[in-house]
mmCIF file of C-alpha atoms in Angstrom:
data_model
loop_
_atom_site.group_PDB
_atom_site.id
_atom_site.type_symbol
_atom_site.label_atom_id
_atom_site.label_comp_id
_atom_site.label_asym_id
_atom_site.label_seq_id
_atom_site.Cartn_x
_atom_site.Cartn_y
_atom_site.Cartn_z
ATOM 1 C CA MET A 309 -110.556 106.489 -46.589
ATOM 2 C CA LYS A 310 -107.334 104.983 -47.927
ATOM 3 C CA MET A 311 -105.437 106.299 -44.882
ATOM 4 C CA ASN A 312 -107.947 104.605 -42.521
ATOM 5 C CA LYS A 313 -107.404 101.250 -44.271
ATOM 6 C CA LEU A 314 -103.643 101.623 -43.849
ATOM 7 C CA ILE A 315 -104.032 102.422 -40.153
ATOM 8 C CA ILE A 316 -106.269 99.375 -39.630
ATOM 9 C CA LEU A 317 -103.817 97.161 -41.541
ATOM 10 C CA GLY A 318 -100.898 98.542 -39.509
ATOM 11 C CA ALA A 319 -102.712 97.705 -36.265
ATOM 12 C CA ALA A 320 -103.817 94.249 -37.419
ATOM 13 C CA ILE A 321 -100.365 92.978 -38.398
ATOM 14 C CA PRO A 322 -98.725 93.319 -34.915
ATOM 15 C CA LEU A 323 -101.870 91.819 -33.323
ATOM 16 C CA GLY A 324 -101.672 88.859 -35.696
ATOM 17 C CA LEU A 325 -97.981 88.362 -34.914
ATOM 18 C CA THR A 326 -98.702 88.451 -31.190
ATOM 19 C CA VAL A 327 -101.416 85.812 -31.468
ATOM 20 C CA LEU A 328 -99.403 83.563 -33.772
ATOM 21 C CA SER A 329 -96.216 83.744 -31.690
ATOM 22 C CA GLY A 330 -97.953 81.626 -29.045
ATOM 23 C CA CYS A 331 -98.790 78.757 -31.427
ATOM 24 C CA GLY A 332 -97.368 75.375 -30.445
ATOM 25 C CA ALA A 333 -96.074 72.350 -32.304
ATOM 26 C CA ASP A 334 -99.554 70.995 -33.074
ATOM 27 C CA THR A 335 -100.365 73.986 -35.267
ATOM 28 C CA VAL A 336 -100.767 72.934 -38.893
ATOM 29 C CA ASN A 337 -100.146 76.407 -40.334
ATOM 30 C CA PRO A 338 -97.910 78.496 -38.050
ATOM 31 C CA GLY A 339 -98.570 81.631 -40.111
ATOM 32 C CA GLU A 340 -96.266 84.622 -39.881
ATOM 33 C CA PRO A 341 -92.871 84.262 -38.214
ATOM 34 C CA PRO A 342 -92.547 85.876 -34.786
ATOM 35 C CA ALA A 343 -90.912 89.303 -34.751
ATOM 36 C CA GLU A 344 -88.588 88.214 -31.938
ATOM 37 C CA VAL A 345 -87.505 84.893 -30.550
ATOM 38 C CA VAL A 346 -90.292 84.500 -27.981
ATOM 39 C CA ASN A 347 -91.887 86.325 -25.068
ATOM 40 C CA GLY A 348 -90.929 83.945 -22.302
ATOM 41 C CA GLY A 349 -91.259 84.138 -18.549
ATOM 42 C CA ASN A 350 -88.526 84.161 -15.965
ATOM 43 C CA THR A 351 -87.809 80.460 -15.838
ATOM 44 C CA VAL A 352 -84.021 80.205 -15.536
ATOM 45 C CA MET A 353 -83.100 77.684 -12.855
ATOM 46 C CA ASP A 354 -80.073 77.513 -10.645
ATOM 47 C CA ASP A 355 -78.001 74.366 -10.041
ATOM 48 C CA ALA A 356 -80.030 73.311 -7.014
ATOM 49 C CA GLU A 357 -83.348 73.423 -8.872
ATOM 50 C CA SER A 358 -82.166 71.658 -11.993
ATOM 51 C CA GLY A 359 -81.344 68.259 -10.532
ATOM 52 C CA ASP A 360 -78.841 66.231 -12.524
ATOM 53 C CA ILE A 361 -79.409 67.939 -15.885
ATOM 54 C CA TYR A 362 -76.113 69.753 -15.340
ATOM 55 C CA GLU A 363 -72.911 67.932 -16.219
ATOM 56 C CA GLY A 364 -70.186 70.334 -15.178
ATOM 57 C CA GLU A 365 -70.455 73.386 -17.406
ATOM 58 C CA ILE A 366 -72.886 71.830 -19.910
ATOM 59 C CA LEU A 367 -76.696 71.950 -19.946
ATOM 60 C CA THR A 368 -77.368 68.594 -21.598
ATOM 61 C CA HIS A 369 -80.187 68.475 -24.153
ATOM 62 C CA ALA A 370 -81.211 72.006 -23.247
ATOM 63 C CA ILE A 371 -83.241 72.410 -26.432
ATOM 64 C CA SER A 372 -84.446 70.299 -29.330
ATOM 65 C CA VAL A 373 -84.625 71.656 -32.854
ATOM 66 C CA ARG A 374 -86.407 70.734 -36.055
ATOM 67 C CA ILE A 375 -84.880 72.254 -39.176
ATOM 68 C CA GLY A 376 -87.234 73.638 -41.815
ATOM 69 C CA ARG A 377 -90.883 74.557 -41.626
ATOM 70 C CA ASP A 378 -91.886 70.961 -42.334
ATOM 71 C CA GLY A 379 -88.937 69.335 -40.560
ATOM 72 C CA THR A 380 -89.676 66.195 -38.572
ATOM 73 C CA GLU A 381 -86.251 65.098 -37.312
ATOM 74 C CA GLU A 382 -85.417 66.233 -33.758
ATOM 75 C CA TRP A 383 -81.868 67.458 -33.150
ATOM 76 C CA ASN A 384 -80.616 67.809 -29.567
ATOM 77 C CA VAL A 385 -78.562 70.833 -28.555
ATOM 78 C CA ASP A 386 -76.363 71.014 -25.466
ATOM 79 C CA MET A 387 -75.765 74.516 -24.134
ATOM 80 C CA TYR A 388 -72.986 76.018 -22.085
ATOM 81 C CA HIS A 389 -73.787 77.088 -18.553
ATOM 82 C CA ASN A 390 -72.985 80.766 -19.110
ATOM 83 C CA ASP A 391 -74.973 83.961 -18.688
ATOM 84 C CA ALA A 392 -75.674 84.423 -22.402
ATOM 85 C CA ALA A 393 -77.039 80.887 -22.838
ATOM 86 C CA LEU A 394 -79.151 81.165 -19.679
ATOM 87 C CA THR A 395 -80.597 84.484 -20.868
ATOM 88 C CA MET A 396 -81.504 82.884 -24.177
ATOM 89 C CA LEU A 397 -83.150 79.915 -22.454
ATOM 90 C CA ASP A 398 -85.185 82.339 -20.367
ATOM 91 C CA TYR A 399 -86.927 83.505 -23.553
ATOM 92 C CA LEU A 400 -87.883 79.984 -24.638
ATOM 93 C CA SER A 401 -90.774 77.781 -23.564
ATOM 94 C CA ASP A 402 -91.465 74.052 -23.613
ATOM 95 C CA SER A 403 -93.763 74.497 -26.618
ATOM 96 C CA ALA A 404 -92.300 74.330 -30.118
ATOM 97 C CA LEU A 405 -91.768 77.875 -31.342
ATOM 98 C CA LEU A 406 -91.150 78.931 -34.911
ATOM 99 C CA PHE A 407 -87.797 80.705 -35.196
ATOM 100 C CA PRO A 408 -86.984 82.456 -38.489
ATOM 101 C CA THR A 409 -83.441 83.157 -39.672
ATOM 102 C CA TYR A 410 -82.969 85.922 -42.206
ATOM 103 C CA THR A 411 -79.279 85.408 -42.979
ATOM 104 C CA TYR A 412 -78.065 82.349 -44.852
ATOM 105 C CA ASP A 413 -74.362 82.568 -45.643
ATOM 106 C CA GLU A 414 -73.271 79.589 -47.709
ATOM 107 C CA ASP A 415 -69.644 80.775 -47.962
ATOM 108 C CA GLY A 416 -69.448 81.502 -44.223
ATOM 109 C CA GLY A 417 -71.234 78.270 -43.388
ATOM 110 C CA PHE A 418 -73.843 79.755 -41.049
ATOM 111 C CA VAL A 419 -77.393 80.945 -40.652
ATOM 112 C CA ALA A 420 -78.025 83.891 -38.349
ATOM 113 C CA GLN A 421 -80.659 86.043 -36.728
ATOM 114 C CA SER A 422 -80.641 88.836 -34.158
ATOM 115 C CA VAL A 423 -82.139 87.611 -30.896
ATOM 116 C CA ARG A 424 -83.950 89.419 -28.155
ATOM 117 C CA GLY A 425 -82.393 90.071 -24.748
ATOM 118 C CA ASN A 426 -79.695 91.934 -22.853
ATOM 119 C CA TYR A 427 -76.571 89.841 -23.159
ATOM 120 C CA THR A 428 -73.329 90.149 -21.252
ATOM 121 C CA ARG A 429 -70.084 89.959 -23.221
ATOM 122 C CA ASP A 430 -68.189 88.412 -20.301
ATOM 123 C CA GLY A 431 -67.941 85.013 -21.988
ATOM 124 C CA GLU A 432 -66.679 86.400 -25.292
ATOM 125 C CA GLN A 433 -63.721 84.637 -26.909
ATOM 126 C CA THR A 434 -61.764 84.810 -30.137
ATOM 127 C CA ILE A 435 -62.633 81.675 -32.094
ATOM 128 C CA THR A 436 -60.216 80.787 -34.878
ATOM 129 C CA ASP A 437 -61.929 77.697 -36.295
ATOM 130 C CA VAL A 438 -65.593 76.746 -35.933
ATOM 131 C CA LYS A 439 -67.112 73.299 -36.233
ATOM 132 C CA THR A 440 -70.358 72.045 -37.713
ATOM 133 C CA GLY A 441 -73.220 72.332 -35.237
ATOM 134 C CA GLU A 442 -71.755 75.093 -33.055
ATOM 135 C CA LEU A 443 -73.802 78.082 -31.890
ATOM 136 C CA TYR A 444 -72.295 81.497 -31.114
ATOM 137 C CA LEU A 445 -73.650 84.843 -29.968
ATOM 138 C CA LEU A 446 -71.881 87.788 -31.574
ATOM 139 C CA ASN A 447 -71.746 91.395 -30.443
ATOM 140 C CA GLY A 448 -75.054 93.081 -31.193
ATOM 141 C CA GLY A 449 -77.114 89.998 -30.366
ATOM 142 C CA GLN A 450 -76.626 88.039 -33.592
ATOM 143 C CA LEU A 451 -77.022 84.306 -33.007
ATOM 144 C CA ARG A 452 -75.106 82.190 -35.509
ATOM 145 C CA PHE A 453 -75.531 78.492 -36.131
ATOM 146 C CA TYR A 454 -72.673 77.011 -38.144
ATOM 147 C CA PHE A 455 -73.704 74.164 -40.426
ATOM 148 C CA LYS A 456 -70.175 73.673 -41.817
ATOM 149 C CA ASP A 457 -66.645 73.430 -40.425
ATOM 150 C CA MET A 458 -64.993 76.777 -41.102
ATOM 151 C CA GLU A 459 -61.250 77.090 -40.673
ATOM 152 C CA GLY A 460 -59.999 80.620 -40.166
ATOM 153 C CA ALA A 461 -63.433 82.013 -39.232
ATOM 154 C CA ASN A 462 -61.727 84.298 -36.681
ATOM 155 C CA ILE A 463 -64.870 85.490 -34.917
ATOM 156 C CA THR A 464 -65.192 87.180 -31.550
ATOM 157 C CA ALA A 465 -68.231 85.635 -29.888
ATOM 158 C CA THR A 466 -69.722 83.898 -26.865
ATOM 159 C CA PRO A 467 -70.073 80.113 -27.280
ATOM 160 C CA ILE A 468 -73.728 79.182 -26.689
ATOM 161 C CA GLY A 469 -73.877 75.462 -27.409
ATOM 162 C CA TYR A 470 -73.665 72.753 -30.033
ATOM 163 C CA TYR A 471 -75.726 70.085 -31.760
ATOM 164 C CA THR A 472 -74.917 66.707 -30.236
ATOM 165 C CA ASP A 473 -75.175 64.903 -33.588
ATOM 166 C CA VAL A 474 -73.972 66.609 -36.749
ATOM 167 C CA GLU A 475 -74.444 63.823 -39.281
ATOM 168 C CA GLY A 476 -76.676 65.175 -42.045
ATOM 169 C CA LEU A 477 -76.897 68.621 -40.419
ATOM 170 C CA ALA A 478 -75.443 70.583 -43.350
ATOM 171 C CA GLU A 479 -77.741 68.825 -45.803
ATOM 172 C CA ALA A 480 -80.779 69.522 -43.595
ATOM 173 C CA VAL A 481 -80.020 73.252 -43.433
ATOM 174 C CA GLN A 482 -79.227 73.513 -47.130
ATOM 175 C CA GLY A 483 -82.403 71.601 -48.011
ATOM 176 C CA ALA A 484 -84.528 73.834 -45.765
ATOM 177 C CA TYR A 485 -82.994 76.915 -47.395
ATOM 178 C CA THR A 486 -83.655 75.647 -50.920
ATOM 179 C CA SER A 487 -87.262 74.731 -50.144
ATOM 180 C CA ASN A 488 -87.857 78.169 -48.614
ATOM 181 C CA LEU A 489 -86.554 80.389 -51.433
ATOM 182 C CA ASP A 490 -90.013 81.783 -52.252
ATOM 183 C CA ASP A 491 -90.947 82.508 -48.624
ATOM 184 C CA THR A 492 -93.426 85.386 -48.368
ATOM 185 C CA TRP A 493 -91.646 86.887 -45.376
ATOM 186 C CA GLY A 494 -88.111 86.660 -46.748
ATOM 187 C CA VAL A 495 -87.084 84.035 -44.201
ATOM 188 C CA ASP A 496 -84.075 81.983 -45.307
ATOM 189 C CA VAL A 497 -84.479 78.999 -42.958
ATOM 190 C CA TYR A 498 -87.132 78.242 -40.348
ATOM 191 C CA PHE A 499 -86.385 76.319 -37.179
ATOM 192 C CA TRP A 500 -88.778 74.884 -34.595
ATOM 193 C CA ILE A 501 -87.184 75.281 -31.159
ATOM 194 C CA THR A 502 -88.388 73.599 -27.956
ATOM 195 C CA LYS A 503 -86.818 74.044 -24.541
ATOM 196 C CA THR A 504 -86.324 70.572 -23.084
ATOM 197 C CA LEU A 505 -84.352 71.622 -20.023
ATOM 198 C CA GLU A 506 -86.373 70.563 -16.966
#
C-alpha cells in the first residue's frame, strides 16, 4: 500500500510541474518552479521577419525581467544576435514565466542555472572582467547573470546579453535572495522572464 502511494506521488509531481509551467503573469500563486526554462515553440525569427528590432548585432529589449517572486519592477535586457542567444529565445514565450536559479554566488557576483537546449560554442570567448548586468552562457549550459562588476573573473563563455539599466540591480538580486532563504524548493532567486522581441 505504501509503495502504491509513492508511485502515485511520483506521477503527480511531474504532472503538476507540467501544468504549472504554463502559468502566466496573472497567476497569483505560481506554485512549483518549472524543471526547465520553458517548453517553447520554434519562434526564432530571421532579420527579414523582425523588422527594425535589430540594431546591428543587438536584439534590443529582447526580454523583460522582474527580479524576485514578488518583484514588480521591469528590467529590459538586450541580447546579442548569436546562435546561443537565439536558441535561448526560442524556448521563451511572450507570457511571464517563472525562472528559478539554484546558484547564488555572492563572492563571484552571479546567480546561475543550467538551461535547456543544444548550444553551439562558436561564440565562446575568454572574458577577463565582467560588468554588472551581463549574461553569459558557460560550457555545459550554465547561464550566469552577474549582479556585480567582477575584475579578474577569467571565464570562458558565450556573451548572451545585458541589462540596459543596472542602477539598483545588485540590491534587487540581493534582496530577492534574502527574502527567499526559506524557499521550499531550494531556489536561491526567482526571476519572471517575458520575451518582448516581436
